[in-house]
PDB file of C-alpha atoms in Angstrom:
ATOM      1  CA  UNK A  23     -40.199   3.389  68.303  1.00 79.00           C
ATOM      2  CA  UNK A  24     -43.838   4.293  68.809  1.00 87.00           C
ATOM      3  CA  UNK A  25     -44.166   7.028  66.038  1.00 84.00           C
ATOM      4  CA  UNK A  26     -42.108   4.541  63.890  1.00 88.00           C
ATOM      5  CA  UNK A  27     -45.444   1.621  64.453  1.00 90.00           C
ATOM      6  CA  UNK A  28     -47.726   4.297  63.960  1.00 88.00           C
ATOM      7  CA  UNK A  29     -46.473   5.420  60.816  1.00 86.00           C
ATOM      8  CA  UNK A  30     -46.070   2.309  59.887  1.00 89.00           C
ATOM      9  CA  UNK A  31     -50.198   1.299  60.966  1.00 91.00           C
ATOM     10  CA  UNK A  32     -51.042   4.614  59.051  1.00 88.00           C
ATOM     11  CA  UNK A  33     -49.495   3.774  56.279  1.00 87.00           C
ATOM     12  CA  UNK A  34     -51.061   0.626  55.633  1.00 89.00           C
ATOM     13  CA  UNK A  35     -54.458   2.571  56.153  1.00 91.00           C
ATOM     14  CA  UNK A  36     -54.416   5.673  54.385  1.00 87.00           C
ATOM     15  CA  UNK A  37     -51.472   6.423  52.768  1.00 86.00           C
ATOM     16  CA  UNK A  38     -50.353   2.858  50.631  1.00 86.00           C
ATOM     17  CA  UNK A  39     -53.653   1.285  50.747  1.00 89.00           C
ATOM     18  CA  UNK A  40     -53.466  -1.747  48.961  1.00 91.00           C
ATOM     19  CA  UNK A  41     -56.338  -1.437  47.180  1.00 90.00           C
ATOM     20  CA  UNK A  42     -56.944   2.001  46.207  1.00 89.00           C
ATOM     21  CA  UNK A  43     -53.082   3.003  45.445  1.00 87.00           C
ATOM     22  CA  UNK A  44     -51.279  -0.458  44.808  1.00 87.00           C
ATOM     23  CA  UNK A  45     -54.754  -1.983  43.625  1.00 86.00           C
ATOM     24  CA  UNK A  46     -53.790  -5.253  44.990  1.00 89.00           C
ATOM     25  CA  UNK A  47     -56.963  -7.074  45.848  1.00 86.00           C
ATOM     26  CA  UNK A  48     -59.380  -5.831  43.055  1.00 87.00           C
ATOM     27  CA  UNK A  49     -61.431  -8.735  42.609  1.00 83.00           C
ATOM     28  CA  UNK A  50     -63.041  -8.900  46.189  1.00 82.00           C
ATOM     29  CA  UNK A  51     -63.392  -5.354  45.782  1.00 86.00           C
ATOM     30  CA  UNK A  52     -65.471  -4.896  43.595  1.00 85.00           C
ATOM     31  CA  UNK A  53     -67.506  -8.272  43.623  1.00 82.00           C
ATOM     32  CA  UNK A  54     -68.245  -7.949  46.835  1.00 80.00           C
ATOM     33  CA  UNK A  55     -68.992  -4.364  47.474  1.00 82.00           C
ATOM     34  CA  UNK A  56     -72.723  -4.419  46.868  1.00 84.00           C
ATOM     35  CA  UNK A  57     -73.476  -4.643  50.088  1.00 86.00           C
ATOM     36  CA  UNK A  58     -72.204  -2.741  53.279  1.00 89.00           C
ATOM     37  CA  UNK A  59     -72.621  -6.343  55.538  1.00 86.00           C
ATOM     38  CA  UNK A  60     -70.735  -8.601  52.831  1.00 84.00           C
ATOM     39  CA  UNK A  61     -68.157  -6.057  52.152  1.00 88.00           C
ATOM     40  CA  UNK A  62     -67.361  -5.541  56.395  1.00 89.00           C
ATOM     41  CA  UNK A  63     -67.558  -9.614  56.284  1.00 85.00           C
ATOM     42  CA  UNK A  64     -64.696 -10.154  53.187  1.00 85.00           C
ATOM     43  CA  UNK A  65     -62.315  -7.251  54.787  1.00 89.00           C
ATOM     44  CA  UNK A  66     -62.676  -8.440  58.718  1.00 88.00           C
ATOM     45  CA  UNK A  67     -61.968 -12.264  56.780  1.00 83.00           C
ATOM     46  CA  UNK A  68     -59.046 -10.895  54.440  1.00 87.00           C
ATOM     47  CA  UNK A  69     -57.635  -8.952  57.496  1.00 91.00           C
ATOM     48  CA  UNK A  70     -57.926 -11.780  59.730  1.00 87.00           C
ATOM     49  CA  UNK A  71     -56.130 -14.041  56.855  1.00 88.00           C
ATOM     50  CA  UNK A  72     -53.792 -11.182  56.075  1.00 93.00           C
ATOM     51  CA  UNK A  73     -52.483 -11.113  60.322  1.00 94.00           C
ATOM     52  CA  UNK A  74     -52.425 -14.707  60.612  1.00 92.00           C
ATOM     53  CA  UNK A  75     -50.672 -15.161  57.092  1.00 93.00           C
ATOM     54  CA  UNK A  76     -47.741 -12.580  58.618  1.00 96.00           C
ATOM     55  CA  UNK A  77     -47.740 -14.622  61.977  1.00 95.00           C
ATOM     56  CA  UNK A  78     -46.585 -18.332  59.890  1.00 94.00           C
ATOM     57  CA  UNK A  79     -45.065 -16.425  57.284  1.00 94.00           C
ATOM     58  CA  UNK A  80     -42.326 -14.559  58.804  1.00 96.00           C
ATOM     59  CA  UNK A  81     -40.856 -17.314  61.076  1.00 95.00           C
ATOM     60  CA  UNK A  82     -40.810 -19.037  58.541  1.00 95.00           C
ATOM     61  CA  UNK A  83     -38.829 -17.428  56.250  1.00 96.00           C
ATOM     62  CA  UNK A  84     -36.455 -16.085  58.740  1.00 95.00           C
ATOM     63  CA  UNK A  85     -36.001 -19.466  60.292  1.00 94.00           C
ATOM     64  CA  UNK A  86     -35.963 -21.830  57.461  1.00 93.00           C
ATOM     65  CA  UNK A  87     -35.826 -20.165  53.892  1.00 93.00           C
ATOM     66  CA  UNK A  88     -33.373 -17.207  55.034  1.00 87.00           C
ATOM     67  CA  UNK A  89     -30.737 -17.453  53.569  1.00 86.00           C
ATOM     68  CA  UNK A  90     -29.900 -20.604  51.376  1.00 89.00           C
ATOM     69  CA  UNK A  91     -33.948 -21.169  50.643  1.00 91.00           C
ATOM     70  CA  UNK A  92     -35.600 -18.050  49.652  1.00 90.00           C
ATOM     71  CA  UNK A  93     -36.347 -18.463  46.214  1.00 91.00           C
ATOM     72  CA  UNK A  94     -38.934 -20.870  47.601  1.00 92.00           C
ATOM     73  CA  UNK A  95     -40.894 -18.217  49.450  1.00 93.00           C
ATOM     74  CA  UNK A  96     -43.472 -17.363  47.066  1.00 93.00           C
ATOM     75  CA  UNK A  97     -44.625 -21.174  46.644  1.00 94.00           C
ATOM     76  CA  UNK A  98     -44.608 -21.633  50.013  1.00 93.00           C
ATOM     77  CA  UNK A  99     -46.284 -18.795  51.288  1.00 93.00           C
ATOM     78  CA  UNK A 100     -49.203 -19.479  48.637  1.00 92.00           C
ATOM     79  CA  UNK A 101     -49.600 -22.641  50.660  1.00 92.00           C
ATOM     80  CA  UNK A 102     -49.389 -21.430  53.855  1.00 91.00           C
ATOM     81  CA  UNK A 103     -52.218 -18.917  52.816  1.00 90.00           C
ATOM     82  CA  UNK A 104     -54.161 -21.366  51.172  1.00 90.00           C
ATOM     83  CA  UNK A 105     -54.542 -23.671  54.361  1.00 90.00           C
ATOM     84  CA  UNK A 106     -55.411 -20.728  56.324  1.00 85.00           C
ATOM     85  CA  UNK A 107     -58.093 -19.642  53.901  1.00 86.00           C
ATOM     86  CA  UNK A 108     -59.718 -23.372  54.422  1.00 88.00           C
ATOM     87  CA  UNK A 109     -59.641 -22.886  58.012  1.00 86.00           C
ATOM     88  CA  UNK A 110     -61.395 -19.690  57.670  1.00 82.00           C
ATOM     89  CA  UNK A 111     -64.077 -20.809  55.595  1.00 86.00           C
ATOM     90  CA  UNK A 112     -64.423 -24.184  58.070  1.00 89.00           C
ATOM     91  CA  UNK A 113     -64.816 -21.809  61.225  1.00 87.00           C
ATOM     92  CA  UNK A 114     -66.932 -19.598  58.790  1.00 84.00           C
ATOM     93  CA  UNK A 115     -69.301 -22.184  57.613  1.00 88.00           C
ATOM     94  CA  UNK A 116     -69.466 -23.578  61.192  1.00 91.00           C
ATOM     95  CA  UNK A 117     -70.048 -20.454  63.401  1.00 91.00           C
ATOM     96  CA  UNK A 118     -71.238 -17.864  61.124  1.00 86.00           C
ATOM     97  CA  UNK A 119     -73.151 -19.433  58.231  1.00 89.00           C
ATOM     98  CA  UNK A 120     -75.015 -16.409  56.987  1.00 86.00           C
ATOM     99  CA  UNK A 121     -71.880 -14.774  56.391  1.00 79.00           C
ATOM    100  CA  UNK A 122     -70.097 -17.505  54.557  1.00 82.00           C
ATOM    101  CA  UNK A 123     -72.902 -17.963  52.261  1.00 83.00           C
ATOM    102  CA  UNK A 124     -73.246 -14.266  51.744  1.00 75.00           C
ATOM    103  CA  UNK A 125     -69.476 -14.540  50.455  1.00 74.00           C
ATOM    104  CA  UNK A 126     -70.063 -17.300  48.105  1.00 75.00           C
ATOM    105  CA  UNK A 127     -67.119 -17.995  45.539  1.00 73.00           C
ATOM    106  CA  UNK A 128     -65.646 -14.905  46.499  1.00 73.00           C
ATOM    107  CA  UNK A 129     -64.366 -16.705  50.261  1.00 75.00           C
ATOM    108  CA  UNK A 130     -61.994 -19.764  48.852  1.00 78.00           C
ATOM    109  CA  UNK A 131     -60.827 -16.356  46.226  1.00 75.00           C
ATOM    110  CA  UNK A 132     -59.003 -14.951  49.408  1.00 79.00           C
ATOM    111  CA  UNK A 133     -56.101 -17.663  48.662  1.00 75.00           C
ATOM    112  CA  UNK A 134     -55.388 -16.046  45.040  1.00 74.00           C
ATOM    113  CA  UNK A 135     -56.038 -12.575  46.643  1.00 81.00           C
ATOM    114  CA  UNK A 136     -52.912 -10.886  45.407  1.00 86.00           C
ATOM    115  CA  UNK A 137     -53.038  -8.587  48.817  1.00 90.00           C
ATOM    116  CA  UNK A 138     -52.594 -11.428  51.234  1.00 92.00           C
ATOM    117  CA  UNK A 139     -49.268 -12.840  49.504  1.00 92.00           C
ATOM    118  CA  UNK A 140     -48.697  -8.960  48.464  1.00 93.00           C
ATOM    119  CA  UNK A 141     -48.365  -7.738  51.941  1.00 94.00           C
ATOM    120  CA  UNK A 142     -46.437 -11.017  53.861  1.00 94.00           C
ATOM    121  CA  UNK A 143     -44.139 -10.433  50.595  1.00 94.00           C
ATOM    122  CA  UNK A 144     -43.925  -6.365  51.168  1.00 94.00           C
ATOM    123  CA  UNK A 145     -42.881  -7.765  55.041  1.00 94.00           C
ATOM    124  CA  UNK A 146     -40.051  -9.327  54.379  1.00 94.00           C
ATOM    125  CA  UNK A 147     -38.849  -6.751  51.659  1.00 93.00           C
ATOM    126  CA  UNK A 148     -38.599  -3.913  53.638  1.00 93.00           C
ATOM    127  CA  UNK A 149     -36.566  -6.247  56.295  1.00 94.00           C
ATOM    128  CA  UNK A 150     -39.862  -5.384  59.264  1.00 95.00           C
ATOM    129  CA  UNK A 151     -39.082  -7.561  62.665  1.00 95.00           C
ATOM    130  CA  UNK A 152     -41.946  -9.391  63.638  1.00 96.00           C
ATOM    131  CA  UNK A 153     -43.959  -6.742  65.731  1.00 96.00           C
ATOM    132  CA  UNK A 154     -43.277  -4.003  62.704  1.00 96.00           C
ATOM    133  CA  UNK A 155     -44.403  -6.407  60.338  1.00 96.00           C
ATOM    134  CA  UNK A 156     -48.103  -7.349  62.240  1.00 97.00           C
ATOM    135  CA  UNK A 157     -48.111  -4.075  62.733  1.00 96.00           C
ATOM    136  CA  UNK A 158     -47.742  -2.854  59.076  1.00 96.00           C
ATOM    137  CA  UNK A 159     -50.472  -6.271  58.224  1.00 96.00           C
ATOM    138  CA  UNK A 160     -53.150  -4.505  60.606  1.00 97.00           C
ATOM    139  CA  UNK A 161     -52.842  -1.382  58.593  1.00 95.00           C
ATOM    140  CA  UNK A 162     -53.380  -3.185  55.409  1.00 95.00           C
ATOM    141  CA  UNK A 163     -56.092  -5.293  56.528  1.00 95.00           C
ATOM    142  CA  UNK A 164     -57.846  -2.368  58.260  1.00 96.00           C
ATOM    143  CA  UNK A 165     -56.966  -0.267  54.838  1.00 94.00           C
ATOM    144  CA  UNK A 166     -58.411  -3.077  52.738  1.00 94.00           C
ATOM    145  CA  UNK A 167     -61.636  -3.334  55.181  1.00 94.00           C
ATOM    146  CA  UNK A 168     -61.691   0.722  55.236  1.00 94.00           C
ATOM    147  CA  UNK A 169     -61.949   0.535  51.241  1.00 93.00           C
ATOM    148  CA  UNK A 170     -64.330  -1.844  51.065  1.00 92.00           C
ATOM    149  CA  UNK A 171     -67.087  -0.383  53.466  1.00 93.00           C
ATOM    150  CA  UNK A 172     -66.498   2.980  51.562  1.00 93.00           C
ATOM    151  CA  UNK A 173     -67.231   1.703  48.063  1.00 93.00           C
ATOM    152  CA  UNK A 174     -70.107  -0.483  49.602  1.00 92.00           C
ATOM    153  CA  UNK A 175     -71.554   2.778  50.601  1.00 91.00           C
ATOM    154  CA  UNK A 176     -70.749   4.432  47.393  1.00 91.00           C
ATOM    155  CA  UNK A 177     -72.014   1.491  45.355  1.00 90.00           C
ATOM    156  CA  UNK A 178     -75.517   1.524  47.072  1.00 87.00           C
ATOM    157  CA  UNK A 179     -75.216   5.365  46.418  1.00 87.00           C
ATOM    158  CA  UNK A 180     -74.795   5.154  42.618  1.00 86.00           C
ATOM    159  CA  UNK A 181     -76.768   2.060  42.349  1.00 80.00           C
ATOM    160  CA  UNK A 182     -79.763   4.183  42.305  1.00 81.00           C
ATOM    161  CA  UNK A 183     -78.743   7.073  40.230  1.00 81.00           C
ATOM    162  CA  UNK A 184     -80.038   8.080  37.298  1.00 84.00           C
ATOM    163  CA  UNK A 185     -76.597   7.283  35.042  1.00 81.00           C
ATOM    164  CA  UNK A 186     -75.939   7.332  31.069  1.00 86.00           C
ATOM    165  CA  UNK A 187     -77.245   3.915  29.482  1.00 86.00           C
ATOM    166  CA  UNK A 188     -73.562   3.470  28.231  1.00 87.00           C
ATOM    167  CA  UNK A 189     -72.542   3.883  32.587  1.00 85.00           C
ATOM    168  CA  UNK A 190     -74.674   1.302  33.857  1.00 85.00           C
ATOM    169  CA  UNK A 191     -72.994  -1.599  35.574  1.00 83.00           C
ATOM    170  CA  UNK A 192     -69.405  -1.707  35.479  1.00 85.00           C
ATOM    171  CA  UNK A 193     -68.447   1.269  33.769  1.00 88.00           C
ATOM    172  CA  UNK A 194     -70.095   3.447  36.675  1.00 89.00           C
ATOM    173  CA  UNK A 195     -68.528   1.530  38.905  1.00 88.00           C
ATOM    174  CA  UNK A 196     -65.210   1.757  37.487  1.00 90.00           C
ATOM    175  CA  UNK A 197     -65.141   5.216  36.794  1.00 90.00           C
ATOM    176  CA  UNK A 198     -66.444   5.506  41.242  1.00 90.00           C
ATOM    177  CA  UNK A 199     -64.111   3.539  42.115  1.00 90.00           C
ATOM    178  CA  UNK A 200     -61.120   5.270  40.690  1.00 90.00           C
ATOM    179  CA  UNK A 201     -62.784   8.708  42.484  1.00 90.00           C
ATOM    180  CA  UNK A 202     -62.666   7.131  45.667  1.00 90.00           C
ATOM    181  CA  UNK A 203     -58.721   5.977  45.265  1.00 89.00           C
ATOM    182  CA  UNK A 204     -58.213   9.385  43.653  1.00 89.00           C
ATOM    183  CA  UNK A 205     -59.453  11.046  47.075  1.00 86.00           C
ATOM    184  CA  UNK A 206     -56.783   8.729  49.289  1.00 83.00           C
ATOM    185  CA  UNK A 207     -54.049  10.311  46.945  1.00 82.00           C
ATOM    186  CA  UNK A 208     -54.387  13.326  49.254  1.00 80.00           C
ATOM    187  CA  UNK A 209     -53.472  11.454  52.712  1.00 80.00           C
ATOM    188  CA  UNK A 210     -49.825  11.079  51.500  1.00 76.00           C
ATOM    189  CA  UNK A 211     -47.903  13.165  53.534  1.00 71.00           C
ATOM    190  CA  UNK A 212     -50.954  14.462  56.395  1.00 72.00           C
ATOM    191  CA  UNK A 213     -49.544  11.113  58.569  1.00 65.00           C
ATOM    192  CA  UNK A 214     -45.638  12.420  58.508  1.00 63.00           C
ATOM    193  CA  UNK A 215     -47.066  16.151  58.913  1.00 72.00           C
ATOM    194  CA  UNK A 216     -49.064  15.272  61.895  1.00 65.00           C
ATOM    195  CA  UNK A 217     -46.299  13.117  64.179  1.00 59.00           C
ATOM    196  CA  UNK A 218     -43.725  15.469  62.723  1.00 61.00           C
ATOM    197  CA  UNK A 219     -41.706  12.512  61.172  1.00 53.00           C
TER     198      UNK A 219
END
């Protein structure tokens, strides 16, 4: 049972990472990866989102939507993760006010963040329990915050390199970003290799 969570946490990390190999969650990604502190901020917010999303999410549909109800899960887990996005930004702007202004627009964007709904959606889909499926949650959220400090630090890398007039902006950051998912392609299979799954 223990190799099974670990493969499971690993998973979410390294080997699916939502954002560099299912590219769920772009937008955050790469508007808010300028800077190493705003990027940690977004991806400890998303994961934090992402876990309690999973917690109200799976009761519910196991409790109320399974079976006769489920083709209402997608409407109402968008507003289960929309409510929790305000409360994050309320305890945000309360207790941590640098950081919520540092996040700007890109805070209330957690609610369309197609990684949040992607991952209590994934949950249910591959028929977790309720530990398995905050455990599979903390590997995406840690993924998604692992991928964002990375290209933060690649960002302020390339941000002052001499680049091709045609490269500056986007393109360069396009064309870095799809290195650093390219690089995660080669974790797929060290997890299984190492617990000898």
């Amino acid at each position: 049972m223990l190799k099974e969570l670990i493969l499971i946490l690993m998973g979410g990390v390294l080997i699916n990472n939502y954002v560099l190999q299912q590219f769920l969650g772009i937008c955050p990604f790469l508007g808010v990866s300028k800077k190493v502190n705003q990027a940690t901020g977004m991806g400890i917010a998303v994961t934090f989102v992402m876990l309690v999303a999973t917690a109200a999410t799976w009761p519910i549909y196991h409790y109320i939507l399974a079976p006769d109800y489920t083709y209402l899960q997608i409407i109402v887990f968008i507003l289960v993760i929309a409510s929790l996005v305000q409360f994050v930004e309320i305890i945000l702007k309360k207790f941590i006010p640098s950081l919520h202004k540092s996040l700007g627009i890109y805070l209330p964007l957690i609610t369309t963040n197609c990684a949040v709904l992607g991952v209590t959606l994934n949950n249910i889909t591959a028929e977790y329990n309720f530990l398995e499926s905050m455990i599979s949650t903390l590997g995406v959220g840690l993924g998604f915050l692992l991928a964002m400090v990375l290209f933060a630090g690649v960002r302020s890398r390339i941000e002052n390199c001499p680049a091709p007039k045609c490269f500056k902006g986007v393109p360069i950051t396009l064309v870095a970003a799809s290195i650093v998912a390219l690089a995660f392609f080669g974790f797929s299979g060290v997890v299984e290799n190492l617990l000898g799954a």
